[in-house]
mmCIF file of C-alpha atoms in Angstrom:
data_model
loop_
_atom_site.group_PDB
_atom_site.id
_atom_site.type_symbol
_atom_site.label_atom_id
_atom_site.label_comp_id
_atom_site.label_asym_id
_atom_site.label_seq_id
_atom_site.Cartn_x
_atom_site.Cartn_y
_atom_site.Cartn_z
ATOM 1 C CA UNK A 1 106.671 123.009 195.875
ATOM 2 C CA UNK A 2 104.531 120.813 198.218
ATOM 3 C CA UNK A 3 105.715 119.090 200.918
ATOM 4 C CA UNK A 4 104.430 116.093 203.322
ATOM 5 C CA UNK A 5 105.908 114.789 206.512
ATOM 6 C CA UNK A 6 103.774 111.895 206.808
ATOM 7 C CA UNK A 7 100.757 112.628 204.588
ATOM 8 C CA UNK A 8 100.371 115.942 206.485
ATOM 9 C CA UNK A 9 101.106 118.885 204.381
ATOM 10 C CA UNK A 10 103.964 121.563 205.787
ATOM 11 C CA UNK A 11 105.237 124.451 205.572
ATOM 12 C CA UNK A 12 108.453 124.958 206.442
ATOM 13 C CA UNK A 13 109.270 128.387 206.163
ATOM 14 C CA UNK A 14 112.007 128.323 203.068
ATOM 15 C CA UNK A 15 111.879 130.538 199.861
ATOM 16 C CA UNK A 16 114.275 129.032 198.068
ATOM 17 C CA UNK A 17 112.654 125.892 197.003
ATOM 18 C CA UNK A 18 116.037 124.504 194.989
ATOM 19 C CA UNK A 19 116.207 121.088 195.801
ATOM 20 C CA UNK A 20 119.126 120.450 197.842
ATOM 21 C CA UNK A 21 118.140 123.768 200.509
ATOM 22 C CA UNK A 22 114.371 122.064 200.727
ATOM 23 C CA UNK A 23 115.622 118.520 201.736
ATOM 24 C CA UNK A 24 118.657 120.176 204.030
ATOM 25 C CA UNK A 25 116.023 122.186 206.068
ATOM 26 C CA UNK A 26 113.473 118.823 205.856
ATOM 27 C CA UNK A 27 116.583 116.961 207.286
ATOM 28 C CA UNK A 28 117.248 119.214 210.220
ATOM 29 C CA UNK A 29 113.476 119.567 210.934
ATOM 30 C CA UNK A 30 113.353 115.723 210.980
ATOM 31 C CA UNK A 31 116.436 114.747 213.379
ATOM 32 C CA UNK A 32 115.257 117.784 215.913
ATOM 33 C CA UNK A 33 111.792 115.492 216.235
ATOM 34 C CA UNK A 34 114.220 112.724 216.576
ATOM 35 C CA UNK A 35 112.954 110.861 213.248
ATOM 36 C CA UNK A 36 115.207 109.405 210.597
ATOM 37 C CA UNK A 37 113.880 109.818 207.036
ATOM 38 C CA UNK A 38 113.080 105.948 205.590
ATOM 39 C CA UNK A 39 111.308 106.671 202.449
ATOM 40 C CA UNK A 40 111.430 109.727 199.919
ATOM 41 C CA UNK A 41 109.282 110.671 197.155
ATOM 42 C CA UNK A 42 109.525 113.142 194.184
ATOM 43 C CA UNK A 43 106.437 113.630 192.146
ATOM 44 C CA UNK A 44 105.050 110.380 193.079
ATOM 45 C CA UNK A 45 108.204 108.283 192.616
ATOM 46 C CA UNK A 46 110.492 106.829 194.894
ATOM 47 C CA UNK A 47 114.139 107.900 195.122
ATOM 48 C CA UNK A 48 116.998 106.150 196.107
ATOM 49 C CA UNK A 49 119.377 108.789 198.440
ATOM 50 C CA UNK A 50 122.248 107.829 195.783
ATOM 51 C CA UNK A 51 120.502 109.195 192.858
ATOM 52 C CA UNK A 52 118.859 112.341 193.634
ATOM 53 C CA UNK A 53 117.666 114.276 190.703
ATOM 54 C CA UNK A 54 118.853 117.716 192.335
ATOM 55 C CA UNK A 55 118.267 119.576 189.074
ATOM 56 C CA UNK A 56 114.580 118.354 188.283
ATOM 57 C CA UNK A 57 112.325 120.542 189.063
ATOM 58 C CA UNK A 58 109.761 119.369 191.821
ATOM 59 C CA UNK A 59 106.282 120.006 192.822
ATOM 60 C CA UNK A 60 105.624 117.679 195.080
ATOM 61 C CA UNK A 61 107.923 116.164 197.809
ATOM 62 C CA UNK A 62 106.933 113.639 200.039
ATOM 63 C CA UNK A 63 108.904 111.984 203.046
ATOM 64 C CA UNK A 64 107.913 109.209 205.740
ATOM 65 C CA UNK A 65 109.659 109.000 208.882
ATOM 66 C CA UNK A 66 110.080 106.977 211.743
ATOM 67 C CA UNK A 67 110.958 107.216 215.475
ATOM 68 C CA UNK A 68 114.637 105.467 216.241
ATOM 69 C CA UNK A 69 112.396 103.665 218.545
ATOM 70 C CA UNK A 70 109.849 102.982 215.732
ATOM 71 C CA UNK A 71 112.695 101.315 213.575
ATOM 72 C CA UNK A 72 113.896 99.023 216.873
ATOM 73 C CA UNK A 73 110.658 97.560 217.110
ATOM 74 C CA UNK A 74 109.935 96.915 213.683
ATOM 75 C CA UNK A 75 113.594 94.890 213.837
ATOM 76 C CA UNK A 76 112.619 93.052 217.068
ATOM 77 C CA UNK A 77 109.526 92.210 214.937
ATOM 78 C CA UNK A 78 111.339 90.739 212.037
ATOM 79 C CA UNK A 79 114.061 89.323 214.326
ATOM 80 C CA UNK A 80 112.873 85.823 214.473
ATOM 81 C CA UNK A 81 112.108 85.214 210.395
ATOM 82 C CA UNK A 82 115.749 86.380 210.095
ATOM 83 C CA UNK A 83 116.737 84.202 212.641
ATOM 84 C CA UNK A 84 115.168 81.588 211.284
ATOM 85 C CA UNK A 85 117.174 82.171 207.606
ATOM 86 C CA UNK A 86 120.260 82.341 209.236
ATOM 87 C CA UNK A 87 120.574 79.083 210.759
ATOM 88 C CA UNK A 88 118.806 77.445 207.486
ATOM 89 C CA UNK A 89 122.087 79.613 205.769
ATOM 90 C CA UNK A 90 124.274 78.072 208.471
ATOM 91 C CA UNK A 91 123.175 74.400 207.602
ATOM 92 C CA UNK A 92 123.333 75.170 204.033
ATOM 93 C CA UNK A 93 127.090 76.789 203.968
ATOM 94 C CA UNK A 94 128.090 73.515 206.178
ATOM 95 C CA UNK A 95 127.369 71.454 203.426
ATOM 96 C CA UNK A 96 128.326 73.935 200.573
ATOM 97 C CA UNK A 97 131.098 76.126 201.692
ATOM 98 C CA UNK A 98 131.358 78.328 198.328
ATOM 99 C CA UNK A 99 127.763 80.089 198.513
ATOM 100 C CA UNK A 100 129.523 83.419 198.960
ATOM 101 C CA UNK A 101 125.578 85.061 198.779
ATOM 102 C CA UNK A 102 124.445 83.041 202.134
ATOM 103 C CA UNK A 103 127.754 83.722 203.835
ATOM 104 C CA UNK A 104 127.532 88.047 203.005
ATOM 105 C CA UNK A 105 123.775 87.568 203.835
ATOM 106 C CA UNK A 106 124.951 85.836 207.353
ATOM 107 C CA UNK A 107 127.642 88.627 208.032
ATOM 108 C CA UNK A 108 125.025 91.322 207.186
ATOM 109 C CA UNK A 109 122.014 89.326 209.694
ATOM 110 C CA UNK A 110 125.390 89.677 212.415
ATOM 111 C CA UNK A 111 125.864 93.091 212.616
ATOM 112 C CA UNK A 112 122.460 93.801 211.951
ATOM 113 C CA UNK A 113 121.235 92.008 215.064
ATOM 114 C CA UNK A 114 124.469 93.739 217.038
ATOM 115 C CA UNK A 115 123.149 96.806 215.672
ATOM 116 C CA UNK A 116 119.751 95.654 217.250
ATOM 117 C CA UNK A 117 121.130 94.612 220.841
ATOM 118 C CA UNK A 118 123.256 98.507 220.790
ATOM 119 C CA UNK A 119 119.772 99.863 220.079
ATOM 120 C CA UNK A 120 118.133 98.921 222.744
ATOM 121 C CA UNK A 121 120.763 99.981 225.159
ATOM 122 C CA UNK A 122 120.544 103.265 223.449
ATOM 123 C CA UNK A 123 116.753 103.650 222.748
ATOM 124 C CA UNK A 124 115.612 102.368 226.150
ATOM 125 C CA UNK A 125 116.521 101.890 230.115
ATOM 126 C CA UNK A 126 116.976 98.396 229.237
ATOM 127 C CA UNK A 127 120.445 98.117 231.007
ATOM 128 C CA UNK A 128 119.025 99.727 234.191
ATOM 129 C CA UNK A 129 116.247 96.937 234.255
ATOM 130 C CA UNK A 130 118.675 94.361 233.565
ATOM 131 C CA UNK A 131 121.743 95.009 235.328
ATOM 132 C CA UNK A 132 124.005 92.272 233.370
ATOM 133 C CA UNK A 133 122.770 93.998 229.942
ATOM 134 C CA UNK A 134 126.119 95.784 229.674
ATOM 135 C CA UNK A 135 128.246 92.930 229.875
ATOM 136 C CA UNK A 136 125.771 90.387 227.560
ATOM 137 C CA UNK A 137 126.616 93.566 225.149
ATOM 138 C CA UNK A 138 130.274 92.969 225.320
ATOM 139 C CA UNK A 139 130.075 89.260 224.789
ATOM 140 C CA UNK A 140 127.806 89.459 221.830
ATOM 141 C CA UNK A 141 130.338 91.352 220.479
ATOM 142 C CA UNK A 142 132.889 89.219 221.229
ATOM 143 C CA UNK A 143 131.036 86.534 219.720
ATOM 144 C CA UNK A 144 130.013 88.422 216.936
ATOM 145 C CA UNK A 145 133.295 89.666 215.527
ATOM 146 C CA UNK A 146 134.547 85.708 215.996
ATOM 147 C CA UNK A 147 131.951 84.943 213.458
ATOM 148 C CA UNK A 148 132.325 87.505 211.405
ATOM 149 C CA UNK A 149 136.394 87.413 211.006
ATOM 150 C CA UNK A 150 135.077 83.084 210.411
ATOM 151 C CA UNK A 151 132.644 84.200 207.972
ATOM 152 C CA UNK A 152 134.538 86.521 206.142
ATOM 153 C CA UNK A 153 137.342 84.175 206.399
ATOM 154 C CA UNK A 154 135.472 82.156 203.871
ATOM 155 C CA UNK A 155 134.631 84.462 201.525
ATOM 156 C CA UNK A 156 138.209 85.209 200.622
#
């Protein structure tokens, strides 16, 4: 079996190439570098991490990984289109209050962007440069879980 982190071809040291023991050492190797793994390929094709054909055999895997600090800045990137879209969903819900699609895609855009403002507190020294960080944290999530108790509210 072939393997590439990245496009780069690697050897990682494994004899038995069943499926399951390749990706188990690729997973260790990958969260020691301090990578998450964001896109898998078998022969070519994408594979969803539900559906892994662990009896197939493969000659070529591929992965693609990303820094956790990689994946923050992409979602500071895309933070303002998704902004945008959730206040267009917000003035479209006021005025139809049964579009159960734009009120789970509003909770999701919530705890994404709370998942976004723990990130940075994580990923950088952004709470030693601002000192108030920590509590604008806690009142985001204040906020946030008052929206998404409304939110969910009227889904049921």
């Amino acid at each position: 079996m072939e393997i590439f982190i990245n496009g780069e071809k690697i050897n990682i040291g494994i004899k038995n190439t069943k499926l399951l023991n390749v990706l188990e050492k690729l997973e260790a190797n990958v969260i020691q570098n301090g990578e998450v793994i964001v896109e898998l390929k078998l022969d070519g094709e994408m594979v969803d991490g539900k559906s892994l054909p662990l009896n197939k055999k493969v000659k070529i895997l591929e992965l693609t990984t990303r820094s956790h600090r990689e994946i923050l800045i992409e979602s500071l990137y895309l933070l303002e289109p998704y902004s945008d879209r959730f206040f267009e969903n917000l003035s479209e819900v006021e005025e139809e209050m049964n579009d159960i699609g734009k009120i789970i895609e509003m909770v999701s855009f919530v705890e994404w962007v709370f998942g976004i403002v723990l990130s940075l507190k994580e990923a950088t020294a952004i709470d030693l440069l601002y000192s108030d960080y920590n509590e604008y944290v806690e009142e985001f999530k204040k906020y946030a879980e008052e929206i998404l108790k409304t939110l969910k509210r009227r889904t049921l």
